[in-house]
Tab-separated table of C-alpha atoms in Angstrom:
chain	number	residue	atom	x	y	z
A	173	MET	CA	-137.768	-162.111	85.447
A	174	CYS	CA	-139.224	-161.168	82.076
A	175	ASN	CA	-137.782	-160.279	78.721
A	176	ALA	CA	-138.999	-159.889	75.162
A	177	SER	CA	-137.283	-159.826	71.804
A	178	ASP	CA	-138.776	-159.183	68.394
A	179	PHE	CA	-140.029	-162.769	68.026
A	180	ALA	CA	-140.232	-164.403	71.461
A	181	ILE	CA	-140.721	-163.775	75.157
A	182	GLY	CA	-138.996	-165.488	78.063
A	183	VAL	CA	-139.842	-165.601	81.757
A	184	VAL	CA	-138.270	-167.155	84.845
A	185	LEU	CA	-140.036	-167.834	88.141
A	186	GLY	CA	-137.657	-167.951	91.061
A	187	GLN	CA	-137.104	-166.978	94.656
A	188	ARG	CA	-134.338	-165.413	96.682
A	189	HIS	CA	-132.500	-167.695	99.080
A	190	GLU	CA	-129.711	-166.135	101.163
A	191	LYS	CA	-129.403	-163.184	98.727
A	192	HIS	CA	-129.119	-165.490	95.710
A	193	PHE	CA	-131.765	-165.915	93.034
A	194	ARG	CA	-132.871	-169.534	92.668
A	195	PRO	CA	-134.863	-170.369	89.521
A	196	ILE	CA	-137.921	-172.582	89.944
A	197	LEU	CA	-139.616	-172.591	86.532
A	198	TYR	CA	-138.782	-171.347	83.043
A	199	ALA	CA	-141.163	-170.485	80.222
A	200	SER	CA	-140.839	-169.007	76.766
A	201	LYS	CA	-143.099	-168.581	73.800
A	202	THR	CA	-142.753	-167.582	70.201
A	203	MET	CA	-144.886	-164.579	69.371
A	204	THR	CA	-147.580	-164.740	66.800
A	205	GLU	CA	-147.237	-162.581	63.703
A	206	ALA	CA	-149.319	-159.849	65.337
A	207	GLU	CA	-147.384	-159.961	68.653
A	208	SER	CA	-144.073	-159.395	66.908
A	209	HIS	CA	-145.190	-155.876	65.992
A	210	TYR	CA	-145.755	-154.803	69.640
A	211	THR	CA	-143.630	-152.089	71.201
A	212	THR	CA	-140.872	-153.199	73.586
A	213	THR	CA	-142.970	-152.330	76.641
A	214	GLU	CA	-145.980	-154.246	75.346
A	215	LYS	CA	-143.791	-157.303	74.670
A	216	GLU	CA	-142.531	-157.227	78.266
A	217	MET	CA	-146.103	-157.091	79.541
A	218	LEU	CA	-146.960	-160.086	77.347
A	219	ALA	CA	-144.336	-162.061	79.196
A	220	VAL	CA	-146.571	-161.498	82.189
A	221	VAL	CA	-149.980	-162.232	80.573
A	222	GLN	CA	-150.448	-164.152	77.349
A	223	ILE	CA	-153.079	-162.945	74.901
A	224	PRO	CA	-154.368	-164.635	71.757
A	225	GLU	CA	-153.081	-163.914	68.216
A	226	ALA	CA	-152.562	-160.412	66.781
A	227	GLU	CA	-149.417	-160.090	68.895
A	228	SER	CA	-146.641	-159.717	66.309
A	229	ASN	CA	-147.744	-156.249	65.123
A	230	TYR	CA	-147.222	-154.756	68.562
A	231	THR	CA	-144.813	-151.945	69.324
A	232	THR	CA	-141.703	-152.553	71.445
A	233	THR	CA	-143.548	-151.232	74.491
A	234	GLU	CA	-146.451	-153.626	73.915
A	235	LYS	CA	-144.069	-156.579	73.508
A	236	GLU	CA	-142.373	-155.859	76.837
A	237	MET	CA	-145.761	-155.688	78.574
A	238	LEU	CA	-146.796	-158.880	76.806
A	239	ALA	CA	-143.861	-160.645	78.481
A	240	VAL	CA	-144.992	-159.539	81.951
A	241	VAL	CA	-148.571	-160.607	81.290
A	242	TYR	CA	-147.408	-164.011	80.012
A	243	ALA	CA	-145.397	-164.590	83.204
A	244	PHE	CA	-148.332	-163.952	85.525
A	245	LYS	CA	-150.652	-166.035	83.378
A	246	THR	CA	-148.182	-168.943	83.189
A	247	PHE	CA	-147.196	-168.912	86.870
A	248	GLN	CA	-150.597	-167.848	88.211
A	249	SER	CA	-150.964	-170.748	90.637
A	250	TYR	CA	-147.622	-169.848	92.248
A	251	LEU	CA	-148.124	-166.082	92.321
A	252	ILE	CA	-151.738	-165.657	93.422
A	253	MET	CA	-151.920	-164.582	97.088
A	254	ASN	CA	-148.131	-164.015	97.193
A	255	LYS	CA	-146.116	-160.831	96.885
A	256	SER	CA	-143.967	-160.800	93.761
A	257	ILE	CA	-141.242	-158.744	92.159
A	258	VAL	CA	-141.065	-158.471	88.371
A	259	TYR	CA	-137.590	-157.829	86.990
A	260	THR	CA	-137.701	-156.429	83.481
A	261	ASP	CA	-135.398	-154.309	81.343
A	262	TYR	CA	-138.174	-151.926	80.431
A	263	SER	CA	-140.602	-149.950	82.577
A	264	ALA	CA	-143.609	-151.831	81.249
A	265	ARG	CA	-145.975	-151.483	84.161
A	266	LYS	CA	-145.193	-147.807	84.658
A	267	TYR	CA	-146.127	-147.201	81.033
A	268	LEU	CA	-149.273	-149.303	81.304
A	269	PHE	CA	-150.686	-147.555	84.351
A	270	ALA	CA	-149.597	-144.050	83.295
A	271	LYS	CA	-151.176	-144.232	79.858
A	272	LYS	CA	-154.421	-142.257	79.722
A	273	ASP	CA	-155.702	-143.366	76.316
A	274	SER	CA	-155.179	-147.086	76.755
A	275	LYS	CA	-156.169	-149.599	74.133
A	276	ALA	CA	-158.630	-152.360	74.968
A	277	ARG	CA	-155.831	-154.941	75.291
A	278	PHE	CA	-154.068	-152.730	77.880
A	279	LEU	CA	-157.260	-152.532	79.907
A	280	ARG	CA	-157.574	-156.347	79.806
A	281	TRP	CA	-153.972	-156.647	80.984
A	282	VAL	CA	-154.545	-154.179	83.832
A	283	LEU	CA	-157.611	-156.111	84.980
A	284	LEU	CA	-155.668	-159.375	84.948
A	285	LEU	CA	-152.680	-157.904	86.789
A	286	GLN	CA	-154.877	-156.403	89.514
A	287	GLU	CA	-155.337	-159.918	90.902
A	288	PHE	CA	-151.664	-159.962	91.897
A	289	THR	CA	-149.553	-158.090	94.432
A	290	PHE	CA	-146.284	-157.160	92.764
A	291	LYS	CA	-143.796	-154.429	92.075
A	292	VAL	CA	-141.687	-153.866	88.979
A	293	ILE	CA	-137.938	-153.369	89.184
A	294	ASP	CA	-136.026	-152.245	86.114
A	295	ILE	CA	-133.000	-154.416	85.383
A	296	LYS	CA	-130.507	-154.257	82.539
A	297	GLY	CA	-130.568	-157.127	80.049
A	298	ALA	CA	-126.997	-158.071	81.028
A	299	LYS	CA	-128.192	-158.740	84.598
A	300	ASN	CA	-131.192	-160.726	83.347
A	301	PRO	CA	-129.411	-163.338	81.185
A	302	THR	CA	-131.788	-166.274	81.577
A	303	ALA	CA	-134.980	-164.468	80.580
A	304	ASP	CA	-133.010	-162.636	77.895
A	305	HIS	CA	-131.770	-165.942	76.463
A	306	LEU	CA	-135.250	-167.482	76.522
A	307	SER	CA	-136.570	-164.531	74.520
A	308	ARG	CA	-133.840	-164.693	71.856
A	309	LEU	CA	-135.235	-167.449	69.708
A	310	GLU	CA	-134.569	-167.367	66.001
A	311	ASN	CA	-137.152	-165.661	63.842
A	312	PRO	CA	-139.876	-168.314	63.336
A	313	HIS	CA	-141.561	-166.207	60.655
A	314	GLN	CA	-138.484	-166.146	58.448
A	315	ASN	CA	-138.398	-168.644	55.610
A	316	VAL	CA	-135.179	-170.661	55.840
A	317	LEU	CA	-135.245	-171.135	52.072
A	318	ASP	CA	-135.123	-167.383	51.357
A	319	PRO	CA	-131.784	-166.382	49.807
A	320	LYS	CA	-129.485	-164.568	52.217
A	321	GLU	CA	-127.415	-161.518	51.294
A	322	ILE	CA	-123.654	-161.750	51.649
A	323	ASN	CA	-122.014	-158.895	53.507
A	324	GLU	CA	-119.056	-157.980	51.283
A	325	SER	CA	-117.743	-155.263	53.605
A	326	PHE	CA	-116.450	-157.257	56.553
A	327	PRO	CA	-114.554	-154.938	58.938
A	328	LEU	CA	-110.917	-155.807	59.597
C-alpha cells in the first residue's frame, strides 16, 4: 500500500491471510524540498522507488509515483522474485507507462520497476488508512516560528 501527501510518503508491506490484510513492515519518509513539488502521481511512484533530492518540486502525479518507487526500493529484498500488488489511490503506474514524452526520472523509475512482477490496484484513501496516515506528516519545511494567521470567520 502506498500513499503520498504534499510533504511525505508512506508505504506498508503486507500479505493477505484468509482474506485479511496483515501488515509486515511500515516505512515513511519526508520529501525533500524538490520532491514536495511533484504531481500526485509522481509522489505515489516515489513511495515505490526513492530518488535523491529535487523531489519537493514535483507535481501531484510525480509524488504519487515517487511513493510507489520508494516502496519497491525499501522492500526490495522481500519483493524481488515475488508477485506483488500495489494499492494506491492514484493510477501512478498507468500514467508512467502511458506517457510518451517521459522525463529522465520517469525512465529511471520504469527501469527500476521492471525488475519486479506487480500490478497496480486503485484504492480510495479511506480504504488505505495506514499508508495514508504515514504520508500525513506535518510540513517539515514550515518554520514553526512563523506567525500564524487567525481565522476570524469561524462557521457556526
